[in-house]
Coordinates of C-alpha atoms and ligand atoms in Angstrom, one line a residue:
X1 CA 146.9 82.3 41.8
X2 CA 143.5 81.2 41.8
X3 CA 141.8 81.2 44.9
X4 CA 140.1 77.7 44.5
X5 CA 140.7 75.3 47.3
X6 CA 142.6 77.8 49.6
X7 CA 142.0 78.0 53.5
X8 CA 140.9 81.6 54.7
X9 CA 142.2 81.5 58.5
X10 CA 143.8 84.9 59.3
X11 CA 143.2 87.1 56.1
X12 CA 147.1 87.4 56.0
X13 CA 147.4 84.4 53.5
X14 CA 146.0 86.4 50.8
X15 CA 147.4 89.1 48.7
X16 CA 145.9 92.7 48.9
X17 CA 145.0 92.3 44.8
X18 CA 143.4 88.6 45.7
X19 CA 141.4 90.3 48.6
X20 CA 140.4 93.3 46.3
X21 CA 138.8 90.5 43.7
X22 CA 136.9 88.9 47.1
X23 CA 135.5 92.6 47.4
X24 CA 134.6 93.5 43.7
X25 CA 133.1 90.0 43.7
X26 CA 131.0 90.7 46.6
X27 CA 130.1 93.9 45.4
X28 CA 129.2 92.5 42.1
X29 CA 126.6 89.9 43.9
X30 CA 125.4 92.4 46.2
X31 CA 124.2 94.4 43.3
X32 CA 122.9 91.3 41.4
X33 CA 120.8 90.4 44.7
X34 CA 119.4 93.9 44.7
X35 CA 118.3 93.6 40.9
X36 CA 116.4 90.4 41.7
X37 CA 118.8 87.8 41.3
X38 CA 118.6 86.0 44.5
X39 CA 119.6 82.6 43.6
X40 CA 122.7 81.9 41.5
X41 CA 123.7 78.2 40.6
X42 CA 127.6 78.8 41.1
X43 CA 127.9 76.4 44.0
X44 CA 125.2 74.1 42.7
X45 CA 125.6 70.6 44.6
X46 CA 128.5 71.7 46.4
X47 CA 128.1 71.5 50.6
X48 CA 129.6 73.5 53.3
X49 CA 129.6 72.0 56.9
X50 CA 129.5 74.5 59.7
X51 CA 130.9 73.6 63.1
X52 CA 130.3 75.9 65.9
X53 CA 131.8 75.7 69.6
X54 CA 130.5 78.8 70.6
X55 CA 127.0 80.4 69.8
X56 CA 126.5 82.7 66.8
X57 CA 123.6 84.7 65.0
X58 CA 125.2 86.6 61.9
X59 CA 127.9 84.0 61.0
X60 CA 125.5 81.1 61.0
X61 CA 122.6 82.4 59.2
X62 CA 124.6 84.5 56.7
X63 CA 126.9 81.2 55.6
X64 CA 123.9 79.1 55.6
X65 CA 121.6 81.8 53.7
X66 CA 125.0 82.4 51.3
X67 CA 125.4 78.5 50.5
X68 CA 121.4 78.6 49.5
X69 CA 121.7 81.6 47.3
X70 CA 124.6 80.2 45.6
X71 CA 122.9 76.8 44.9
X72 CA 124.3 74.7 47.5
X73 CA 123.7 73.6 51.0
X74 CA 125.0 74.4 54.7
X75 CA 125.3 71.7 57.2
X76 CA 124.9 73.4 60.9
X77 CA 127.0 71.1 63.4
X78 CA 127.4 71.8 67.0
X79 CA 130.9 70.7 68.3
X80 CA 129.3 68.7 71.4
X81 CA 127.0 67.0 69.3
X82 CA 129.7 65.8 67.0
X83 CA 131.9 62.8 68.2
X84 CA 134.3 65.9 68.6
X85 CA 132.4 66.4 71.9
X86 CA 133.2 62.9 73.1
X87 CA 137.3 62.8 72.3
X88 CA 137.6 62.3 68.2
X89 CA 140.4 64.2 67.2
X90 CA 140.1 67.4 65.2
X91 CA 142.0 66.0 62.5
X92 CA 140.2 62.4 62.2
X93 CA 137.0 65.1 61.9
X94 CA 138.6 66.9 59.5
X95 CA 139.7 63.9 57.0
X96 CA 136.2 62.4 57.3
X97 CA 134.5 65.7 56.5
X98 CA 136.6 66.1 53.5
X99 CA 135.0 62.9 52.4
X100 CA 131.5 64.3 52.4
X101 CA 131.4 68.1 51.8
X102 CA 133.3 70.9 49.9
X103 CA 134.2 73.1 52.6
X104 CA 134.4 73.4 56.3
X105 CA 133.6 76.9 58.1
X106 CA 134.2 76.6 61.7
X107 CA 134.1 78.7 64.9
X108 CA 136.2 77.9 67.9
X109 CA 137.6 78.8 71.1
X110 CA 141.5 77.9 70.5
X111 CA 142.7 79.4 66.9
X112 CA 145.1 76.4 67.0
X113 CA 142.5 73.9 66.7
X114 CA 141.3 75.6 63.4
X115 CA 145.1 75.5 62.2
X116 CA 145.0 71.7 62.7
X117 CA 141.7 71.3 61.2
X118 CA 142.8 72.8 58.0
X119 CA 146.4 70.8 58.2
X120 CA 144.1 67.4 58.3
X121 CA 141.7 68.7 55.6
X122 CA 141.7 68.2 52.1
X123 CA 139.0 70.7 51.4
X124 CA 139.0 74.6 52.3
X125 CA 138.7 75.8 55.6
X126 CA 137.1 78.9 56.9
X127 CA 137.3 80.6 60.0
X128 CA 134.1 81.9 61.5
X129 CA 136.0 83.4 64.5
X130 CA 138.6 82.3 67.0
X131 CA 140.3 83.4 70.1
X132 CA 142.3 85.3 67.8
X133 CA 140.8 86.1 64.8
X134 CA 137.7 87.0 62.9
X135 CA 138.4 87.4 59.4
X136 CA 135.2 87.5 57.3
X137 CA 134.0 89.9 60.0
X138 CA 136.8 92.4 59.1
X139 CA 136.5 91.6 55.3
X140 CA 133.0 92.6 55.3
X141 CA 133.9 95.5 57.5
X142 CA 136.4 96.7 54.8
X143 CA 133.5 96.0 52.1
X144 CA 131.1 98.2 54.2
X145 CA 133.9 101.0 54.7
X146 CA 134.6 101.0 50.6
X147 CA 130.8 101.1 49.8
X148 CA 130.5 104.2 52.3
X149 CA 133.3 106.2 50.9
X150 CA 134.3 104.6 47.2
X151 CA 138.1 104.3 48.3
X152 CA 139.8 102.8 50.9
X153 CA 143.6 104.0 51.0
X154 CA 144.0 106.7 53.6
X155 CA 140.8 106.2 55.4
X156 CA 141.0 106.9 59.4
X157 CA 139.7 104.3 61.5
X158 CA 139.7 104.1 65.4
X159 CA 139.0 100.9 67.3
X160 CA 137.8 101.7 71.0
X161 CA 138.0 98.9 73.5
X162 CA 139.8 95.7 73.7
X163 CA 142.7 96.0 71.3
X164 CA 143.7 92.4 72.0
X165 CA 140.7 90.8 70.7
X166 CA 139.7 88.8 67.8
X167 CA 137.8 91.4 66.1
X168 CA 140.6 94.1 66.4
X169 CA 143.3 91.9 65.3
X170 CA 141.6 91.1 62.0
X171 CA 140.6 94.2 61.7
X172 CA 144.2 95.7 62.0
X173 CA 145.4 93.1 59.4
X174 CA 142.5 94.0 56.9
X175 CA 142.9 97.7 57.0
X176 CA 146.8 97.4 57.0
X177 CA 146.4 95.4 53.8
X178 CA 144.3 98.2 52.3
X179 CA 146.0 101.3 53.3
X180 CA 143.9 102.3 55.8
X181 CA 145.1 104.3 58.9
X182 CA 144.1 102.7 62.4
X183 CA 144.3 104.1 65.7
X184 CA 143.7 101.7 68.6
X185 CA 142.4 103.0 72.1
X186 CA 142.7 100.3 75.0
X187 CA 143.7 99.6 78.5
X188 CA 147.3 99.1 78.8
X189 CA 147.0 95.4 79.4
X190 CA 144.5 95.0 76.6
X191 CA 146.7 96.6 73.5
X192 CA 146.8 95.1 70.4
X193 CA 148.7 91.6 70.1
X194 CA 152.4 91.6 69.2
X195 CA 152.0 89.1 66.4
X196 CA 149.5 91.4 65.0
X197 CA 151.5 94.5 65.1
X198 CA 154.3 92.4 63.4
X199 CA 152.0 91.5 60.2
X200 CA 150.5 95.1 60.5
X201 CA 154.3 96.3 60.3
X202 CA 154.6 93.9 56.9
X203 CA 151.4 94.9 55.3
X204 CA 152.1 98.8 56.3
X205 CA 155.3 98.9 54.5
X206 CA 153.4 97.8 51.1
X207 CA 150.3 99.7 51.3
X208 CA 151.2 102.8 53.2
X209 CA 149.1 102.5 56.4
X210 CA 150.0 103.3 59.9
X211 CA 148.8 101.9 63.5
X212 CA 148.9 104.0 66.5
X213 CA 148.3 103.0 69.8
X214 CA 146.6 105.2 72.7
X215 CA 145.2 104.4 75.8
X216 CA 143.2 107.8 75.3
X217 CA 139.8 107.3 73.3
X218 CA 139.4 111.0 73.0
X219 CA 142.6 111.3 71.2
X220 CA 142.0 108.0 69.2
X221 CA 139.1 109.4 67.5
X222 CA 140.1 112.7 66.5
X223 CA 140.0 113.0 62.7
X224 CA 139.0 109.8 62.1
X225 CA 136.0 108.6 59.4
X226 CA 135.0 105.4 61.1
X227 CA 134.9 104.7 65.1
X228 CA 134.7 100.8 65.8
X229 CA 133.9 98.9 68.8
X230 CA 133.5 95.5 70.3
X231 CA 132.3 94.0 73.7
X232 CA 134.8 94.1 76.6
X233 CA 134.2 90.4 77.2
X234 CA 134.6 88.1 74.3
X235 CA 133.2 84.6 74.5
X236 CA 135.5 82.8 76.4
X237 CA 136.7 85.4 78.7
X238 CA 133.6 85.4 81.1
X239 CA 135.5 84.5 84.2
X240 CA 137.4 87.9 83.6
X241 CA 134.5 89.9 83.5
X242 CA 134.7 91.7 86.6
X243 CA 138.3 93.2 86.0
X244 CA 137.4 93.7 82.3
X245 CA 134.4 96.0 83.4
X246 CA 136.0 98.3 85.6
X247 CA 139.2 98.5 83.3
X248 CA 137.0 99.2 79.9
X249 CA 134.2 102.0 81.5
X250 CA 136.0 105.0 80.2
X251 CA 136.2 103.1 76.6
X252 CA 132.5 103.4 76.0
X253 CA 131.5 104.8 72.6
X254 CA 128.9 107.4 73.6
X255 CA 127.7 110.9 72.8
X256 CA 130.3 112.5 74.8
X257 CA 133.0 110.6 73.1
X258 CA 131.8 111.4 69.6
X259 CA 131.8 115.0 70.4
X260 CA 135.8 114.3 69.8
X261 CA 135.1 113.2 66.4
X262 CA 132.1 115.1 64.8
X263 CA 131.9 113.3 61.2
X264 CA 132.8 109.9 62.2
X265 CA 130.5 106.7 61.2
X266 CA 129.9 104.1 64.0
X267 CA 130.7 100.6 63.5
X268 CA 130.1 97.5 65.8
X269 CA 130.6 93.9 64.5
X270 CA 127.7 93.0 66.9
X271 CA 126.3 91.6 69.1
X272 CA 126.6 94.8 71.2
X273 CA 126.1 95.2 74.6
X274 CA 124.1 98.2 74.7
X275 CA 125.0 100.4 77.5
X276 CA 128.3 99.1 77.9
X277 CA 130.9 99.5 75.1
X278 CA 128.1 101.4 73.2
X279 CA 125.1 103.3 74.2
X280 CA 121.7 103.2 72.6
X281 CA 121.9 106.9 71.3
X282 CA 125.3 106.1 69.6
X283 CA 124.2 102.7 68.0
X284 CA 120.9 103.7 66.9
X285 CA 121.9 106.9 65.8
X286 CA 122.0 108.3 61.9
X287 CA 125.9 107.9 62.1
X288 CA 125.5 104.2 63.0
X289 CA 126.2 101.6 60.2
X290 CA 126.3 98.3 62.5
X291 CA 123.2 97.1 60.3
X292 CA 124.8 97.8 56.9
X293 CA 127.9 95.8 58.4
X294 CA 125.9 92.9 59.3
X295 CA 124.3 92.6 56.0
X296 CA 127.4 92.7 54.2
X297 CA 128.6 89.6 55.7
X298 CA 125.9 87.8 53.6
X299 CA 127.4 89.3 50.3
X300 CA 131.3 89.2 50.9
X301 CA 130.8 85.6 52.4
X302 CA 129.1 84.5 49.3
X303 CA 131.8 86.2 47.2
X304 CA 134.4 84.1 49.7
X305 CA 132.3 80.7 49.2
X306 CA 132.0 80.9 45.6
X307 CA 135.7 81.8 45.4
X308 CA 137.2 79.2 47.9
X309 CA 134.7 76.3 47.0
Ligands
LIG401 N1 129.6 89.5 64.1 C1 129.3 88.0 64.9 O1 130.2 87.2 64.4 O2 128.1 87.9 65.1 P1 127.4 86.2 65.5 O3 128.7 86.0 66.9 O4 126.4 86.6 66.0 O5 128.1 85.1 64.6
LIG402 N1 135.0 89.7 70.1 C1 133.6 89.2 70.2 C2 132.8 88.9 68.8 C3 131.6 88.0 68.4 C4 131.5 88.1 67.4 C5 133.7 87.7 70.7 O1 134.6 87.1 70.7 O2 132.9 87.1 71.5

């Protein structure tokens, strides 16, 4: 099935074969970019509306530059500066934008708002992070792992921190599509969500993945190829800061934790809160691949945009 015209809200709406197509296209586009072909004309005349309800550095810049490098144009729209902020409905907004632009990328608090937008829009809607999912991040992360190892099936990755958050949810979904084994270490109140584990089970039956949950970070990182962490307090959870800080302190990715996993490469979606979920000496170490992850957002999103738009 063609990818053209489809929404990307969770990654689960795509088959593994379709996701491989995106990875392969990203690989080709990255190679061409480094060979000097910076601007392509594949989206000439096409436009992308980028709606942000929360701050962003990587998602905003990489999507905007991606559109530019594909020959199209991106438009940054802050939620509160749109009539959305004054109560125009999400579906009316989506219908109107569908008359002007060729795609919408949105970063929202509530995933259900994104679903509403996708139902009303007649153009592709891409999730640029919601409370539940961060699919573009996860696909870039899988691409980064593939780039480092040359294969995906059987790779072991440990996520340390808030297993219930958007980044971990998408990482589990993406990993189980491609046959990776995932360990998650979280405090017991922050384990991966049941809906995500259900999806992972469906994916794993086909891909051979496994997902194992731990409360001990030391056990979770044993023998893994990659260790991944993210902030303890996601955007929108600020009022839980005090409780979270206390519960997550034993889950810091630091030199001591790495001694349990001498080979693993270190991943973080960024922004990092240095000194909390990850220490300077780890994020700045030779084993850290966080800058490659950030760069790959650009290449993978170019593949996504070129395919959906
Ligand atoms: N990783 C990520 O989505 O970063 P931003 O919040 O800066 O977009
Ligand atoms: N989990 C983080 C990811 C930021 C890219 C958040 O939602 O704030």
